[in-house]
Tab-separated table of C-alpha atoms in Angstrom:
chain	number	residue	atom	x	y	z
D	97	UNK	CA	-13.590	-15.865	-30.196
D	98	UNK	CA	-15.583	-18.183	-32.601
D	99	UNK	CA	-15.714	-14.583	-34.521
D	100	UNK	CA	-11.361	-14.091	-34.337
D	101	UNK	CA	-11.344	-17.711	-36.510
D	102	UNK	CA	-14.088	-16.541	-38.983
D	103	UNK	CA	-12.459	-13.042	-39.229
D	104	UNK	CA	-9.086	-14.791	-39.819
D	105	UNK	CA	-9.816	-17.767	-42.241
D	106	UNK	CA	-11.983	-14.783	-44.723
D	107	UNK	CA	-9.105	-12.642	-43.910
D	108	UNK	CA	-7.055	-15.345	-45.934
D	109	UNK	CA	-8.747	-15.222	-48.672
D	110	UNK	CA	-9.503	-11.463	-49.054
D	111	UNK	CA	-9.372	-7.689	-48.086
D	112	UNK	CA	-10.325	-6.937	-44.953
D	113	UNK	CA	-13.510	-4.523	-45.761
D	114	UNK	CA	-15.283	-8.132	-47.556
D	115	UNK	CA	-13.676	-10.222	-43.579
D	116	UNK	CA	-16.466	-7.581	-42.334
D	117	UNK	CA	-19.465	-7.693	-43.908
D	118	UNK	CA	-19.656	-11.439	-43.791
D	119	UNK	CA	-18.710	-11.067	-40.451
D	120	UNK	CA	-21.652	-8.970	-39.757
D	121	UNK	CA	-23.953	-11.307	-42.133
D	122	UNK	CA	-22.904	-14.434	-40.626
D	123	UNK	CA	-22.851	-13.481	-36.870
D	124	UNK	CA	-25.583	-10.686	-36.563
D	125	UNK	CA	-23.443	-8.528	-34.680
D	126	UNK	CA	-20.696	-6.125	-35.101
D	127	UNK	CA	-17.229	-7.187	-36.889
D	128	UNK	CA	-13.540	-6.481	-35.485
D	129	UNK	CA	-12.070	-3.885	-36.758
D	130	UNK	CA	-9.509	-4.008	-40.094
D	131	UNK	CA	-6.431	-3.974	-37.965
D	132	UNK	CA	-7.677	-6.501	-35.161
D	133	UNK	CA	-7.956	-9.034	-38.582
D	134	UNK	CA	-4.812	-8.394	-39.631
D	135	UNK	CA	-3.088	-8.991	-36.621
D	136	UNK	CA	-4.870	-11.703	-36.371
D	137	UNK	CA	-4.083	-12.796	-39.418
D	138	UNK	CA	-0.244	-12.032	-38.783
D	139	UNK	CA	-0.558	-13.846	-35.672
D	140	UNK	CA	-1.488	-16.957	-37.797
D	141	UNK	CA	1.125	-16.657	-40.146
D	142	UNK	CA	4.247	-16.060	-37.799
D	143	UNK	CA	2.794	-18.807	-35.461
D	144	UNK	CA	0.536	-21.119	-36.487
D	145	UNK	CA	-2.208	-20.372	-33.786
D	146	UNK	CA	-4.217	-18.179	-32.484
D	147	UNK	CA	-4.083	-18.343	-28.368
D	148	UNK	CA	-2.092	-15.995	-26.805
D	149	UNK	CA	1.406	-18.059	-24.844
D	150	UNK	CA	1.621	-18.135	-21.272
D	151	UNK	CA	2.956	-15.080	-20.209
D	152	UNK	CA	5.892	-15.322	-17.402
D	153	UNK	CA	3.180	-13.606	-14.754
D	154	UNK	CA	4.405	-10.228	-12.930
D	155	UNK	CA	7.853	-9.743	-13.247
D	156	UNK	CA	9.710	-10.965	-9.900
D	157	UNK	CA	12.361	-8.238	-8.311
D	158	UNK	CA	16.016	-9.728	-9.653
D	159	UNK	CA	18.635	-11.044	-6.631
D	160	UNK	CA	20.431	-8.319	-6.593
D	161	UNK	CA	17.549	-5.950	-5.926
D	162	UNK	CA	15.898	-8.308	-3.515
D	163	UNK	CA	19.079	-8.280	-1.289
D	164	UNK	CA	19.881	-4.865	-1.486
D	165	UNK	CA	16.743	-3.747	-0.370
D	166	UNK	CA	16.808	-6.158	2.292
D	167	UNK	CA	20.027	-4.956	2.814
D	168	UNK	CA	18.685	-1.353	3.176
D	169	UNK	CA	16.186	-1.853	5.538
D	170	UNK	CA	18.099	-4.466	8.023
D	171	UNK	CA	20.406	-1.428	8.493
D	172	UNK	CA	17.839	1.177	8.694
D	173	UNK	CA	14.145	-0.041	9.636
D	174	UNK	CA	12.907	3.402	9.452
D	175	UNK	CA	13.412	4.234	6.545
D	176	UNK	CA	10.113	4.710	4.944
D	177	UNK	CA	9.208	2.659	1.222
D	178	UNK	CA	9.029	5.505	-1.181
D	179	UNK	CA	12.836	5.636	0.191
D	180	UNK	CA	13.763	2.642	-1.855
D	181	UNK	CA	12.746	4.699	-4.731
D	182	UNK	CA	14.656	7.419	-4.224
D	183	UNK	CA	17.762	5.088	-3.923
D	184	UNK	CA	17.477	3.471	-6.868
D	185	UNK	CA	16.907	0.244	-4.747
D	186	UNK	CA	13.678	-0.089	-6.913
D	187	UNK	CA	11.294	2.209	-8.871
D	188	UNK	CA	7.816	0.729	-7.117
D	189	UNK	CA	7.581	1.074	-3.624
D	190	UNK	CA	5.209	-1.604	-3.982
D	191	UNK	CA	8.136	-3.929	-4.815
D	192	UNK	CA	9.931	-2.747	-1.284
D	193	UNK	CA	6.402	-3.928	0.407
D	194	UNK	CA	6.162	-6.924	-1.424
D	195	UNK	CA	10.306	-8.108	-1.045
D	196	UNK	CA	10.258	-6.869	2.424
D	197	UNK	CA	7.432	-8.833	3.884
D	198	UNK	CA	8.451	-12.572	2.107
D	199	UNK	CA	12.186	-12.065	1.856
D	200	UNK	CA	13.288	-11.195	5.239
D	201	UNK	CA	9.649	-11.915	6.052
D	202	UNK	CA	9.494	-8.332	7.672
D	203	UNK	CA	6.491	-6.488	9.206
D	204	UNK	CA	5.761	-2.828	9.598
D	205	UNK	CA	5.136	-2.056	12.969
D	206	UNK	CA	3.768	1.302	14.351
D	207	UNK	CA	5.550	3.244	16.703
D	208	UNK	CA	3.804	3.796	19.852
D	209	UNK	CA	4.409	6.196	22.041
D	210	UNK	CA	4.103	5.831	25.253
D	211	UNK	CA	5.391	7.716	28.629
D	212	UNK	CA	8.365	6.837	30.265
D	213	UNK	CA	6.589	6.410	34.081
D	214	UNK	CA	8.544	7.447	37.223
D	215	UNK	CA	8.507	6.327	40.166
D	216	UNK	CA	6.739	9.005	41.855
D	217	UNK	CA	3.881	8.590	38.766
D	218	UNK	CA	2.873	5.701	40.045
D	219	UNK	CA	1.279	7.206	43.132
D	220	UNK	CA	-0.857	9.955	41.359
D	221	UNK	CA	-2.187	7.308	38.707
D	222	UNK	CA	-3.773	5.012	41.040
D	223	UNK	CA	-5.010	8.397	43.178
D	224	UNK	CA	-6.915	9.578	39.803
D	225	UNK	CA	-7.784	6.029	39.022
D	226	UNK	CA	-9.558	5.990	42.553
D	227	UNK	CA	-11.378	9.619	42.243
D	228	UNK	CA	-12.540	9.020	38.798
D	229	UNK	CA	-14.060	5.042	40.527
D	230	UNK	CA	-16.184	7.626	43.406
D	231	UNK	CA	-16.777	9.941	40.569
D	232	UNK	CA	-19.059	7.620	38.536
D	233	UNK	CA	-20.962	6.787	41.636
D	234	UNK	CA	-22.250	10.320	41.296
D	235	UNK	CA	-25.373	10.456	39.163
D	236	UNK	CA	-24.939	13.637	38.333
D	237	UNK	CA	-21.158	13.091	37.058
D	238	UNK	CA	-22.243	12.018	33.170
D	239	UNK	CA	-23.319	16.092	32.774
D	240	UNK	CA	-20.163	17.528	33.916
D	241	UNK	CA	-18.179	15.104	31.840
D	242	UNK	CA	-16.130	16.705	28.647
D	243	UNK	CA	-14.368	14.858	25.973
D	244	UNK	CA	-11.218	16.006	24.569
D	245	UNK	CA	-8.660	15.869	21.985
D	246	UNK	CA	-5.310	17.797	21.169
D	247	UNK	CA	-3.394	17.926	18.511
D	248	UNK	CA	0.107	19.219	18.154
D	249	UNK	CA	1.816	19.723	14.796
D	250	UNK	CA	5.576	20.601	15.267
D	251	UNK	CA	7.131	23.485	13.444
D	252	UNK	CA	10.562	21.608	13.222
D	253	UNK	CA	8.893	18.947	11.368
D	254	UNK	CA	8.553	16.629	13.174
D	255	UNK	CA	7.524	12.901	11.314
D	256	UNK	CA	3.526	12.029	12.499
D	257	UNK	CA	3.681	8.695	14.073
D	258	UNK	CA	0.918	7.211	12.255
D	259	UNK	CA	2.421	7.327	9.063
D	260	UNK	CA	5.632	6.412	10.250
D	261	UNK	CA	6.376	2.432	10.537
D	262	UNK	CA	9.606	0.170	12.033
D	263	UNK	CA	10.333	-2.378	8.665
D	264	UNK	CA	11.439	-5.475	11.753
D	265	UNK	CA	11.479	-9.830	12.278
D	266	UNK	CA	9.912	-9.459	15.607
D	267	UNK	CA	8.033	-6.035	17.448
D	268	UNK	CA	10.699	-3.720	18.391
D	269	UNK	CA	11.965	-1.822	21.872
D	270	UNK	CA	13.469	0.811	20.998
D	271	UNK	CA	12.975	4.051	22.890
D	272	UNK	CA	12.432	6.587	20.568
D	273	UNK	CA	13.589	10.611	22.311
D	274	UNK	CA	9.790	12.757	21.654
D	275	UNK	CA	10.516	16.690	21.673
D	276	UNK	CA	8.736	18.252	24.193
D	277	UNK	CA	9.822	21.798	23.660
D	278	UNK	CA	10.168	22.628	20.167
D	279	UNK	CA	8.054	25.313	18.436
D	280	UNK	CA	4.603	24.340	17.617
D	281	UNK	CA	1.156	24.935	17.478
D	282	UNK	CA	-1.494	22.980	19.076
D	283	UNK	CA	-5.519	22.224	18.222
D	284	UNK	CA	-7.935	21.663	20.941
D	285	UNK	CA	-11.531	20.277	20.634
D	286	UNK	CA	-13.922	19.116	23.514
D	287	UNK	CA	-17.459	17.762	23.195
D	288	UNK	CA	-19.733	17.747	26.505
């Protein structure tokens, strides 16, 4: 910052307007504004140098906050990270993420929906797999194939599983009951 040093030296001698004119003449470029010249002069008077001192960096979460966040998510790992703000644990979801990943070494696991298989299901699955395998030998099968998907929106407000996370140090193997007969709206789409 050669201009800052030059402006500071001139600032010690005279008014900021004159400093700006001399700066423009000497360096042939736009001078620093008057506020910066006054600030540099004040910094030099107070500290004796212009360099910005070392900053402490990003403020760290206090030990108390780390302990509170860890305890909260160990007790109820399904709690969403933004709920930490509502509980007064911290004021930023990023802090919750950082603390959970580094201190107790927890990871956010996505809930996987799997169907509970009953003994009678195994035979049905085998029959279906055999049927599909035999159907693939038919050359017209591709013309009759339909790709489809559906999505269910529960009126009760069930949480979208794609946005749900369970925080833990190892992959959870919990069973979550799925509501089957609640009021809902189905959206279906198919491509043939």
